[in-house]
Coordinates of C-alpha atoms in Angstrom, one line a residue:
M1 CA 138.6 236.6 38.8
V2 CA 137.7 239.5 41.1
D3 CA 140.2 241.7 39.3
D4 CA 138.6 240.7 36.0
I5 CA 135.2 241.8 37.3
Q6 CA 136.5 245.1 38.5
N7 CA 138.1 245.8 35.1
R8 CA 134.9 244.9 33.3
L9 CA 132.9 247.2 35.6
A10 CA 135.4 250.0 34.9
A11 CA 135.0 249.5 31.1
L12 CA 131.2 249.4 31.5
R13 CA 131.1 252.6 33.5
S14 CA 133.3 254.3 30.9
E15 CA 130.7 253.5 28.2
M16 CA 128.0 254.6 30.6
R17 CA 129.6 258.0 31.0
R18 CA 130.0 258.3 27.2
E19 CA 126.3 257.6 26.7
S20 CA 125.1 259.6 29.8
I21 CA 123.7 256.4 31.3
D22 CA 123.3 256.4 35.1
A23 CA 122.3 252.7 35.6
C24 CA 122.8 249.7 33.3
I25 CA 120.6 246.6 33.6
L26 CA 121.9 243.2 32.4
P27 CA 119.4 240.4 32.5
S28 CA 120.0 236.7 31.9
T29 CA 117.9 236.5 28.8
D30 CA 118.7 236.8 25.1
P31 CA 116.6 237.8 22.0
H32 CA 114.6 234.6 22.4
C33 CA 113.8 235.2 26.1
G34 CA 114.8 231.6 27.0
E35 CA 116.0 230.3 30.3
Y36 CA 119.2 228.9 28.8
V37 CA 121.1 231.1 26.4
P38 CA 124.1 230.7 24.0
D39 CA 127.4 232.0 25.4
H40 CA 127.2 235.1 23.1
W41 CA 124.4 236.5 25.4
K42 CA 125.8 235.5 28.8
G43 CA 126.5 239.2 29.6
R44 CA 125.2 239.1 33.1
E45 CA 127.6 236.2 33.9
W46 CA 130.5 238.0 32.2
I47 CA 130.0 241.2 34.1
S48 CA 129.3 239.7 37.5
G49 CA 131.0 236.2 37.6
F50 CA 127.7 234.5 38.6
G51 CA 126.8 231.7 36.2
G52 CA 123.3 230.6 37.4
S53 CA 120.5 230.4 34.8
A54 CA 118.5 233.2 36.5
G55 CA 119.6 236.6 37.6
T56 CA 119.7 240.3 36.8
A57 CA 122.8 242.5 37.3
V58 CA 122.5 246.2 37.7
V59 CA 125.4 248.7 37.7
T60 CA 125.5 252.3 38.6
M61 CA 128.5 254.7 38.7
D62 CA 129.2 253.8 42.3
A63 CA 127.4 250.5 43.1
A64 CA 126.4 247.1 41.7
A65 CA 123.9 244.5 42.7
L66 CA 122.6 241.1 41.4
W67 CA 119.1 239.7 41.9
T68 CA 118.5 235.9 41.8
D69 CA 116.0 233.4 43.3
S70 CA 116.3 231.0 46.1
R71 CA 117.9 228.2 44.0
Y72 CA 121.0 230.3 43.8
F73 CA 121.3 232.2 47.0
I74 CA 124.3 230.2 48.3
A75 CA 126.0 229.9 44.9
A76 CA 125.5 233.5 44.1
A77 CA 126.9 234.7 47.4
E78 CA 130.0 232.6 46.8
A79 CA 130.4 233.8 43.2
L80 CA 130.1 237.5 44.2
R81 CA 132.4 237.4 47.2
G82 CA 135.1 240.0 46.8
T83 CA 133.4 241.9 44.1
E84 CA 131.3 245.1 44.2
F85 CA 128.1 243.2 43.6
A86 CA 125.6 243.0 46.5
L87 CA 123.3 240.0 46.5
M88 CA 119.6 240.7 46.3
R89 CA 117.5 237.7 47.4
Q90 CA 114.3 237.7 45.3
G91 CA 111.2 236.7 47.2
V92 CA 112.7 237.6 50.6
D93 CA 110.9 240.3 52.6
G94 CA 112.8 243.6 52.5
T95 CA 114.6 242.9 49.2
P96 CA 114.0 246.0 46.9
T97 CA 113.0 245.5 43.2
V98 CA 115.4 246.4 40.5
A99 CA 113.5 249.7 39.9
E100 CA 113.4 250.5 43.6
W101 CA 117.1 249.9 44.1
I102 CA 117.9 252.1 41.0
G103 CA 115.6 254.8 42.3
R104 CA 117.4 254.9 45.6
K105 CA 120.9 255.0 44.0
L106 CA 120.0 257.7 41.4
A107 CA 118.1 259.8 44.0
A108 CA 121.4 260.1 45.8
S109 CA 123.5 260.8 42.6
G110 CA 121.0 262.9 40.7
G111 CA 120.9 260.5 37.8
T112 CA 117.8 260.2 35.5
E113 CA 118.6 257.6 32.8
A114 CA 118.8 253.8 32.9
A115 CA 119.5 251.5 30.0
I116 CA 118.8 247.9 29.0
D117 CA 119.4 246.1 25.7
G118 CA 115.9 245.8 24.2
M119 CA 117.0 242.9 22.0
A120 CA 118.0 240.8 25.1
A121 CA 114.9 241.3 27.3
P122 CA 111.2 240.3 27.0
A123 CA 108.8 243.1 26.1
A124 CA 106.7 242.5 29.2
Y125 CA 109.7 242.8 31.5
V126 CA 111.0 246.0 29.8
E127 CA 107.6 247.7 30.0
A128 CA 107.1 246.8 33.7
L129 CA 110.7 248.0 34.4
A130 CA 110.1 251.2 32.6
A131 CA 106.9 251.8 34.5
G132 CA 108.6 251.1 37.8
L133 CA 111.5 253.5 37.0
R134 CA 109.0 256.2 36.1
R135 CA 107.5 255.9 39.6
Q136 CA 111.0 256.3 41.0
G137 CA 111.2 260.0 40.3
G138 CA 110.7 259.9 36.5
I139 CA 113.8 257.8 35.6
T140 CA 113.7 257.0 31.8
L141 CA 114.7 253.7 30.3
R142 CA 116.8 253.5 27.1
T143 CA 116.4 250.3 25.2
N144 CA 118.5 250.8 22.0
L145 CA 122.0 250.3 23.4
D146 CA 124.0 247.0 23.5
V147 CA 126.9 248.3 25.7
L148 CA 128.4 244.8 26.0
G149 CA 129.0 244.8 22.2
R150 CA 131.5 247.6 22.8
I151 CA 133.4 246.4 25.8
W152 CA 133.3 242.5 25.6
A153 CA 136.4 242.1 23.5
D154 CA 136.4 238.3 23.4
R155 CA 132.7 237.9 23.2
P156 CA 131.8 234.4 21.8
P157 CA 130.3 234.5 18.3
L158 CA 126.8 233.4 17.5
P159 CA 126.6 229.6 17.3
A160 CA 126.5 228.2 13.7
A161 CA 126.0 224.5 14.2
P162 CA 123.9 222.7 11.5
I163 CA 120.2 222.2 11.9
V164 CA 118.9 218.6 11.5
V165 CA 115.5 217.1 10.7
H166 CA 113.8 215.3 13.7
P167 CA 112.3 212.2 12.2
E168 CA 108.5 211.6 12.3
E169 CA 109.1 208.2 13.9
Y170 CA 110.1 210.1 17.0
A171 CA 108.0 213.3 16.6
G172 CA 104.7 211.4 16.0
E173 CA 103.3 214.1 13.7
T174 CA 104.4 215.8 10.6
A175 CA 105.5 219.5 10.6
A176 CA 102.8 220.2 8.0
S177 CA 100.2 218.9 10.4
K178 CA 101.5 221.0 13.3
L179 CA 101.6 224.2 11.2
A180 CA 98.0 223.5 10.1
R181 CA 96.9 223.0 13.8
I182 CA 98.7 226.2 14.8
R183 CA 97.0 228.2 12.0
C184 CA 93.7 226.7 13.2
R185 CA 94.3 227.9 16.7
L186 CA 95.2 231.4 15.4
K187 CA 92.0 231.5 13.3
A188 CA 90.0 230.6 16.4
M189 CA 91.7 233.6 18.2
H190 CA 90.9 235.8 15.2
V191 CA 94.6 236.4 14.5
D192 CA 96.1 236.6 11.0
G193 CA 99.6 235.7 11.9
M194 CA 102.2 235.3 14.7
L195 CA 105.9 235.6 15.5
M196 CA 107.5 232.7 17.3
S197 CA 110.6 233.6 19.2
S198 CA 110.9 230.6 21.7
L199 CA 113.5 228.3 20.3
D200 CA 111.9 225.1 21.5
D201 CA 108.5 226.1 20.1
I202 CA 110.1 226.6 16.7
A203 CA 112.0 223.3 16.9
W204 CA 108.8 221.4 17.8
A205 CA 106.6 223.1 15.2
L206 CA 109.0 222.4 12.3
N207 CA 110.3 219.0 13.5
L208 CA 113.9 220.3 13.5
R209 CA 116.6 220.2 16.1
G210 CA 120.0 221.9 16.6
S211 CA 122.8 222.4 19.1
D212 CA 123.1 226.1 19.5
V213 CA 122.2 226.1 23.2
H214 CA 124.1 224.0 25.7
C215 CA 122.1 220.8 26.6
N216 CA 119.1 222.0 24.6
P217 CA 118.7 220.6 21.1
V218 CA 117.5 223.9 19.6
F219 CA 118.8 226.4 17.1
L220 CA 118.7 230.2 16.8
A221 CA 115.8 231.2 14.7
Y222 CA 112.5 233.1 14.5
L223 CA 109.4 231.7 12.7
L224 CA 107.0 234.2 11.2
L225 CA 103.5 233.1 10.1
E226 CA 101.6 235.5 7.8
G227 CA 98.4 234.0 6.5
D228 CA 99.3 230.9 4.5
E229 CA 103.0 231.8 4.2
A230 CA 105.8 231.2 6.7
W231 CA 109.4 232.3 7.0
L232 CA 112.2 230.8 9.1
F233 CA 114.7 233.4 10.0
T234 CA 118.0 231.6 10.7
D235 CA 121.5 231.6 9.4
P236 CA 121.4 230.0 5.9
R237 CA 124.7 228.4 6.5
K238 CA 123.0 226.2 9.1
V239 CA 120.5 224.9 6.6
G240 CA 121.8 221.9 4.6
R241 CA 120.1 220.3 1.6
E242 CA 117.9 217.9 3.7
V243 CA 116.6 220.7 5.9
W244 CA 116.1 222.9 2.9
K245 CA 114.0 220.3 1.2
H246 CA 112.1 219.7 4.4
L247 CA 111.2 223.4 4.7
Q248 CA 110.2 223.6 1.1
G249 CA 107.9 220.6 1.6
I250 CA 106.0 222.3 4.4
G251 CA 105.9 225.8 2.7
V252 CA 108.5 227.5 4.8
E253 CA 111.0 229.9 3.3
N254 CA 114.5 230.3 4.8
V255 CA 115.5 234.0 5.4
A256 CA 118.6 235.4 7.1
Y257 CA 118.4 235.5 10.9
T258 CA 119.2 239.3 10.9
D259 CA 116.3 240.2 8.6
I260 CA 113.6 239.6 11.2
A261 CA 113.3 243.3 12.3
S262 CA 112.7 244.5 8.7
A263 CA 110.2 241.7 8.1
L264 CA 108.2 242.8 11.1
T265 CA 108.3 246.4 10.0
S266 CA 106.8 245.4 6.6
Y267 CA 104.3 242.8 8.0
S268 CA 101.1 243.3 5.9
E269 CA 98.3 241.4 7.6
Y270 CA 95.7 243.1 9.8
N271 CA 97.0 241.8 13.1
I272 CA 99.8 239.7 14.6
L273 CA 100.1 237.7 17.7
M274 CA 103.2 238.4 19.8
D275 CA 103.7 237.1 23.3
P276 CA 105.2 239.9 25.3
A277 CA 106.7 237.4 27.7
T278 CA 108.7 235.6 25.0
T279 CA 109.3 238.3 22.4
C280 CA 112.1 240.7 23.0
H281 CA 111.2 244.4 23.4
T282 CA 113.0 245.6 20.3
L283 CA 111.1 243.2 17.9
Y284 CA 107.9 243.7 19.8
K285 CA 108.1 247.4 18.9
C286 CA 109.0 246.8 15.2
V287 CA 105.5 246.2 14.0
R288 CA 104.1 249.4 12.5
R289 CA 101.2 248.6 10.1
A290 CA 99.3 245.9 12.1
E291 CA 97.6 245.5 15.4
V292 CA 99.7 243.6 17.9
V293 CA 97.7 241.0 19.8
A294 CA 99.5 240.6 23.1
A295 CA 98.7 237.0 24.2
P296 CA 100.5 233.8 25.0
S297 CA 101.5 231.7 22.0
P298 CA 99.2 228.7 21.6
V299 CA 102.3 226.6 20.6
E300 CA 103.6 226.2 24.1
A301 CA 100.4 224.5 25.3
M302 CA 100.2 222.4 22.2
K303 CA 103.8 221.1 22.6
A304 CA 103.2 220.3 26.3
V305 CA 100.6 217.6 25.5
K306 CA 102.6 214.7 24.2
N307 CA 101.2 212.4 21.4
K308 CA 101.2 208.6 21.6
T309 CA 104.5 208.3 19.8
E310 CA 106.2 210.8 22.1
I311 CA 104.8 209.1 25.2
E312 CA 106.1 205.7 24.0
G313 CA 109.4 207.4 23.2
F314 CA 109.6 208.8 26.8
R315 CA 109.0 205.3 28.1
R316 CA 111.8 203.8 26.0
A317 CA 114.2 206.6 26.9
M318 CA 113.4 206.1 30.6
L319 CA 114.3 202.4 30.2
R320 CA 117.7 203.1 28.8
D321 CA 118.3 205.9 31.3
G322 CA 117.2 203.6 34.1
V323 CA 119.8 201.0 33.0
A324 CA 122.5 203.7 33.1
M325 CA 121.4 204.9 36.5
V326 CA 121.3 201.4 38.0
R327 CA 124.8 200.7 36.7
F328 CA 125.9 204.0 38.3
L329 CA 124.3 203.3 41.7
R330 CA 125.7 199.8 41.7
W331 CA 129.2 201.3 41.0
L332 CA 129.0 204.2 43.4
R333 CA 129.3 202.9 47.0
P334 CA 132.0 200.3 46.3
A335 CA 134.0 202.9 44.4
V336 CA 133.7 205.5 47.2
E337 CA 134.7 202.9 49.8
A338 CA 137.8 202.1 47.6
G339 CA 138.7 205.8 47.7
G340 CA 139.7 208.3 45.1
Q341 CA 136.2 209.4 43.9
T342 CA 135.0 213.0 43.9
E343 CA 131.8 214.8 42.8
M344 CA 133.2 215.4 39.4
S345 CA 134.3 211.7 38.9
A346 CA 130.8 210.6 39.9
A347 CA 129.2 213.0 37.3
A348 CA 131.7 211.8 34.7
M349 CA 130.7 208.2 35.4
I350 CA 127.0 209.0 34.8
E351 CA 127.8 210.6 31.5
S352 CA 130.0 207.6 30.5
L353 CA 127.3 205.1 31.3
R354 CA 124.6 207.1 29.5
G355 CA 127.0 207.5 26.5
G356 CA 126.7 203.8 25.9
Q357 CA 122.9 203.9 25.5
E358 CA 121.2 203.8 22.2
L359 CA 119.9 207.2 20.8
Y360 CA 121.8 209.1 23.5
R361 CA 122.6 212.7 22.3
G362 CA 124.1 214.3 25.5
P363 CA 123.0 215.6 28.9
S364 CA 119.8 217.5 29.3
F365 CA 121.5 219.7 31.8
D366 CA 124.9 219.7 33.6
T367 CA 124.8 217.1 36.3
I368 CA 124.5 218.2 39.9
A369 CA 126.7 215.9 42.0
A370 CA 126.6 217.5 45.4
Y371 CA 128.2 215.9 48.5
A372 CA 127.3 216.8 52.1
A373 CA 127.1 220.6 52.5
H374 CA 127.3 221.2 48.7
A375 CA 123.9 219.5 48.4
A376 CA 122.3 222.5 50.3
I377 CA 123.2 224.6 47.2
V378 CA 120.1 223.9 45.1
H379 CA 121.8 224.3 41.7
Y380 CA 125.3 223.4 42.6
E381 CA 127.6 222.1 39.9
P382 CA 131.0 220.7 40.8
S383 CA 134.0 222.4 39.3
P384 CA 137.8 221.9 39.7
A385 CA 137.7 224.7 42.3
T386 CA 134.9 223.1 44.4
D387 CA 135.2 219.4 43.6
A388 CA 134.8 217.5 46.9
P389 CA 136.2 214.1 47.6
L390 CA 133.5 211.5 48.4
R391 CA 133.8 209.7 51.7
P392 CA 131.9 206.5 52.8
E393 CA 129.5 208.5 55.0
G394 CA 126.8 211.1 54.6
L395 CA 124.6 211.9 51.6
L396 CA 125.3 212.5 47.9
L397 CA 122.7 214.3 45.9
V398 CA 122.7 213.6 42.2
D399 CA 120.4 215.5 39.9
T400 CA 121.0 214.5 36.3
G401 CA 119.3 213.9 32.9
G402 CA 119.9 212.9 29.4
Q403 CA 118.8 213.8 25.9
Y404 CA 117.7 210.9 23.7
L405 CA 116.2 211.1 20.2
D406 CA 113.0 209.8 21.6
G407 CA 112.8 211.6 25.0
T408 CA 114.4 213.7 27.7
T409 CA 115.1 212.5 31.2
D410 CA 115.4 214.3 34.5
I411 CA 116.0 212.5 37.8
T412 CA 117.3 213.2 41.3
R413 CA 118.4 210.7 43.8
T414 CA 120.0 211.3 47.2
I415 CA 122.2 208.4 48.2
A416 CA 123.7 207.4 51.6
L417 CA 127.4 206.7 51.0
G418 CA 127.7 205.2 54.5
P419 CA 126.5 206.1 58.0
V420 CA 124.2 209.1 58.1
S421 CA 123.0 211.2 61.1
D422 CA 119.5 210.9 62.6
E423 CA 118.7 214.4 61.3
E424 CA 119.7 213.4 57.8
R425 CA 117.5 210.3 58.0
R426 CA 114.6 212.3 59.3
V427 CA 114.8 214.9 56.6
Y428 CA 115.4 212.3 53.9
T429 CA 112.2 210.5 55.0
L430 CA 110.1 213.7 55.1
V431 CA 111.2 214.5 51.6
L432 CA 110.3 211.0 50.5
K433 CA 106.9 211.4 52.1
A434 CA 106.5 214.7 50.1
H435 CA 107.5 213.0 46.9
I436 CA 105.1 210.1 47.4
A437 CA 102.2 212.5 48.4
L438 CA 102.3 214.2 45.0
S439 CA 103.0 211.0 43.0
R440 CA 99.9 209.4 44.5
A441 CA 97.7 212.5 43.9
V442 CA 94.3 212.3 42.1
F443 CA 92.9 215.6 41.0
P444 CA 90.2 217.1 38.7
S445 CA 91.1 217.5 35.0
G446 CA 92.1 221.2 34.4
A447 CA 93.4 221.8 37.9
S448 CA 96.5 223.9 37.9
G449 CA 99.8 222.9 39.3
T450 CA 99.5 225.6 42.0
Q451 CA 96.3 223.9 43.3
I452 CA 98.1 220.6 44.0
D453 CA 101.5 222.0 45.0
A454 CA 100.5 221.9 48.7
L455 CA 100.1 218.1 48.6
A456 CA 103.9 217.7 48.3
R457 CA 104.7 220.4 50.9
E458 CA 102.2 219.4 53.6
P459 CA 104.4 216.7 55.2
L460 CA 107.2 219.2 55.4
W461 CA 105.1 222.2 56.6
R462 CA 103.9 220.0 59.5
E463 CA 107.6 219.9 60.6
G464 CA 108.2 223.6 60.0
L465 CA 110.2 222.9 56.8
N466 CA 109.8 224.3 53.3
Y467 CA 111.6 224.8 50.0
L468 CA 111.4 227.9 47.9
H469 CA 111.8 226.4 44.4
G470 CA 109.0 224.8 42.4
T471 CA 107.9 221.3 43.0
G472 CA 107.7 220.4 39.3
H473 CA 108.1 221.5 35.8
G474 CA 107.2 220.2 32.3
V475 CA 109.8 218.2 30.4
G476 CA 110.3 218.4 26.6
C477 CA 110.5 215.4 24.2
Y478 CA 114.0 215.6 23.0
L479 CA 113.7 219.3 23.7
N480 CA 114.3 221.6 26.7
V481 CA 114.3 219.9 30.1
H482 CA 112.3 222.8 31.5
E483 CA 109.1 223.2 29.6
G484 CA 105.8 225.1 30.2
P485 CA 103.3 226.4 30.4
H486 CA 102.3 224.2 33.3
Q487 CA 104.3 224.0 36.6
I488 CA 103.7 222.8 40.1
R489 CA 104.7 225.5 42.5
M490 CA 103.4 227.8 45.2
E491 CA 103.3 230.9 42.9
W492 CA 100.1 231.1 40.9
K493 CA 100.5 229.4 37.6
P494 CA 97.0 229.0 36.0
A495 CA 98.0 226.6 33.2
P496 CA 95.8 223.5 33.5
L497 CA 97.2 220.0 34.0
L498 CA 96.0 217.8 31.2
P499 CA 96.5 214.1 30.1
G500 CA 99.6 213.6 28.1
M501 CA 101.7 216.3 29.9
T502 CA 104.9 215.4 31.6
V503 CA 105.9 217.0 34.8
T504 CA 108.6 216.4 37.5
D505 CA 108.0 215.7 41.2
E506 CA 111.0 217.1 43.1
P507 CA 110.5 218.3 46.6
G508 CA 113.6 219.0 48.7
I509 CA 115.0 220.3 51.9
Y510 CA 118.3 222.1 52.2
I511 CA 120.2 222.7 55.4
E512 CA 122.8 225.4 54.7
G513 CA 126.3 224.3 55.6
S514 CA 125.3 220.8 56.4
F515 CA 123.4 218.7 53.7
G516 CA 120.5 218.7 51.2
V517 CA 118.0 216.1 50.1
R518 CA 115.9 216.0 46.9
T519 CA 114.0 213.1 45.3
E520 CA 112.8 213.5 41.8
N521 CA 110.9 211.5 39.2
T522 CA 109.5 212.6 35.9
L523 CA 105.7 211.8 35.7
L524 CA 103.1 211.4 33.0
I525 CA 99.6 212.8 33.6
V526 CA 97.1 210.1 32.8
P527 CA 93.3 209.6 33.1
H528 CA 92.2 208.2 36.5
S529 CA 88.4 208.0 36.6
E530 CA 85.2 209.7 35.5
T531 CA 82.2 210.2 37.9
E532 CA 79.2 212.4 38.0
F533 CA 81.5 215.1 39.5
G534 CA 83.8 215.1 36.4
R535 CA 87.0 213.7 35.0
F536 CA 89.9 212.9 37.3
L537 CA 93.6 212.5 36.6
A538 CA 96.6 210.9 38.2
F539 CA 100.3 210.5 37.7
E540 CA 102.3 207.6 36.2
P541 CA 106.0 207.7 37.1
L542 CA 108.1 207.5 34.0
T543 CA 111.5 207.5 35.7
L544 CA 112.7 204.0 36.5
C545 CA 115.4 203.9 39.2
P546 CA 115.5 202.6 42.8
I547 CA 115.1 205.1 45.6
D548 CA 117.7 204.5 48.3
K549 CA 116.1 202.7 51.2
E550 CA 119.0 202.9 53.5
P551 CA 118.3 206.4 55.0
I552 CA 114.6 205.8 55.4
V553 CA 113.0 205.9 58.9
V554 CA 110.4 203.3 58.0
S555 CA 108.3 204.0 61.1
M556 CA 107.7 207.5 59.8
L557 CA 105.9 206.1 56.7
T558 CA 102.2 205.3 56.6
D559 CA 101.0 201.9 55.2
G560 CA 100.0 203.7 52.0
E561 CA 103.4 205.3 51.6
R562 CA 105.1 201.9 52.1
R563 CA 102.8 200.3 49.6
W564 CA 103.5 203.0 47.1
L565 CA 107.3 202.6 47.4
D566 CA 107.2 198.8 47.3
G567 CA 104.9 199.1 44.2
Y568 CA 107.2 201.6 42.5
H569 CA 110.2 199.4 43.2
H570 CA 108.4 196.3 41.8
T571 CA 107.7 198.2 38.6
V572 CA 111.4 199.4 38.4
Y573 CA 112.6 195.8 38.8
S574 CA 110.2 194.2 36.4
R575 CA 110.9 196.8 33.7
L576 CA 114.7 197.0 34.0
A577 CA 115.7 193.5 35.0
P578 CA 115.4 192.0 31.5
L579 CA 117.9 194.6 30.2
L580 CA 120.6 193.8 32.8
A581 CA 123.3 191.3 33.3
D582 CA 122.9 188.7 36.1
D583 CA 125.0 190.5 38.7
E584 CA 123.3 193.7 37.9
R585 CA 119.9 192.0 38.3
R586 CA 120.9 190.7 41.7
W587 CA 121.9 194.1 42.8
L588 CA 118.6 195.6 41.6
A589 CA 116.6 192.9 43.2
D590 CA 118.1 193.9 46.6
A591 CA 117.7 197.6 45.9
C592 CA 114.0 197.1 45.0
S593 CA 113.1 194.6 47.8
P594 CA 110.2 195.4 50.0
L595 CA 110.7 197.7 53.0
E596 CA 111.3 196.1 56.3
F597 CA 110.9 197.6 59.8
K598 CA 114.6 197.8 60.7
N599 CA 114.7 201.2 62.5

């Protein structure tokens, strides 16, 4: 693999010389600026060998570097070992920005021009990068060059899977109603039209689904609204008769995917809303005749608040997912004690058990089954090269989720496979305290996730511990498992938390080279109370699965924390038991029995 990377870097540098480019930036994004992208646009992974969902590779004539966040520090260091790429740890003091690093390298070489593919990077990112490079001695940024298109000989083609209609019985609202509400929001913003680039926004707005992106039921498309008209730019080969009739019925015309740039150039309304964070730079600059209103799309916030049908769908999906998880947990320890199990076999068992559930359509992300030290790698995924045998000792972290026609699941459990150390027990219990603290929270309506993030971290901070990833993210309804605009994290995210939103609760602690612990439920934001001081909200756990009691140091829990866990387990048992066989119910009854002071 290292030789492949070196050969690719040599080919890239050859094109850079031909084009008089001194630095080439390869981000993780695609023309739709999403977190997860089709293989066709995984150029950063192809050039560097690092496959995480977040990262930026930069190559000069004599150096290469890759920036990524704390979720991937360990995995990226391993992936880059032996290559030219230096790991740049985002968020760590002393780490230069991309522009600063390029400035230093080109100051030494005398270079003056950098390049990025403007079709594969958000307008806001490109503009900020260009400004940063100008401050580094006047370096210019070229945006009209797709150098990978010239050197990636076996580049995967654009996906061409068929689009399907998502039935109203699961969506809970017609596409016509959604489009009318979107137009109403645009009118309130004094905007005549908008371009939608985010694939999950388009799928939600039109009640359509696809399979163009791994684990995400979306399809490659743009949606352009212009007054009372609308155009869906997608490959016509993906549009069958049912979808064509559906689009005709809601007043949407299908146009070729590649015609979007020319359509924007000829856009005729007075103004157009384009979100610079989710619209690629090239398309953002295509509009000539109209004023561009640079603002967040209203669709993301609309999609985040689930309707009654979607909420009930989530609850049904969580029941089926809970059954699969109970069967997995019941199987796990005896199978490990019998021998022959590995991280990959554990992940395969989860997929097999989910596959037998009604309305299951596949994983919502690749399962993380991380044993012992591997669990300290936040986004570790087992592979044949890393697959670790499971032994009847220590901790196994399993982060997994499923896509169902009526909902999307995301759950993490850390399981004791046998005896665990006192330090593992202490950390496990602290993470549980953090999880419970957020799940029990009551907060004013409209508070942001940043304002309550500290509730989860406080039990860990007291012990000098912390985690650098977010505490929670929104979850789509048979859509992307990561959904905004709301998040629960230390970094400022002003999006308000509102009733009907889903969000995860997933604190964790990771001890490099030793072990990792994370406990995660998906939560629903629900009304709590209303007083003279305003309206207050709380969380309802949607996830139904026992939390392993074996590693808990019960004496570290408060009475309130013990009551919460016993109450949660009572709910898990009462909801899942009717769906299980007798022997499975007996196992679940023990797993959900009240805590006892045994340590």
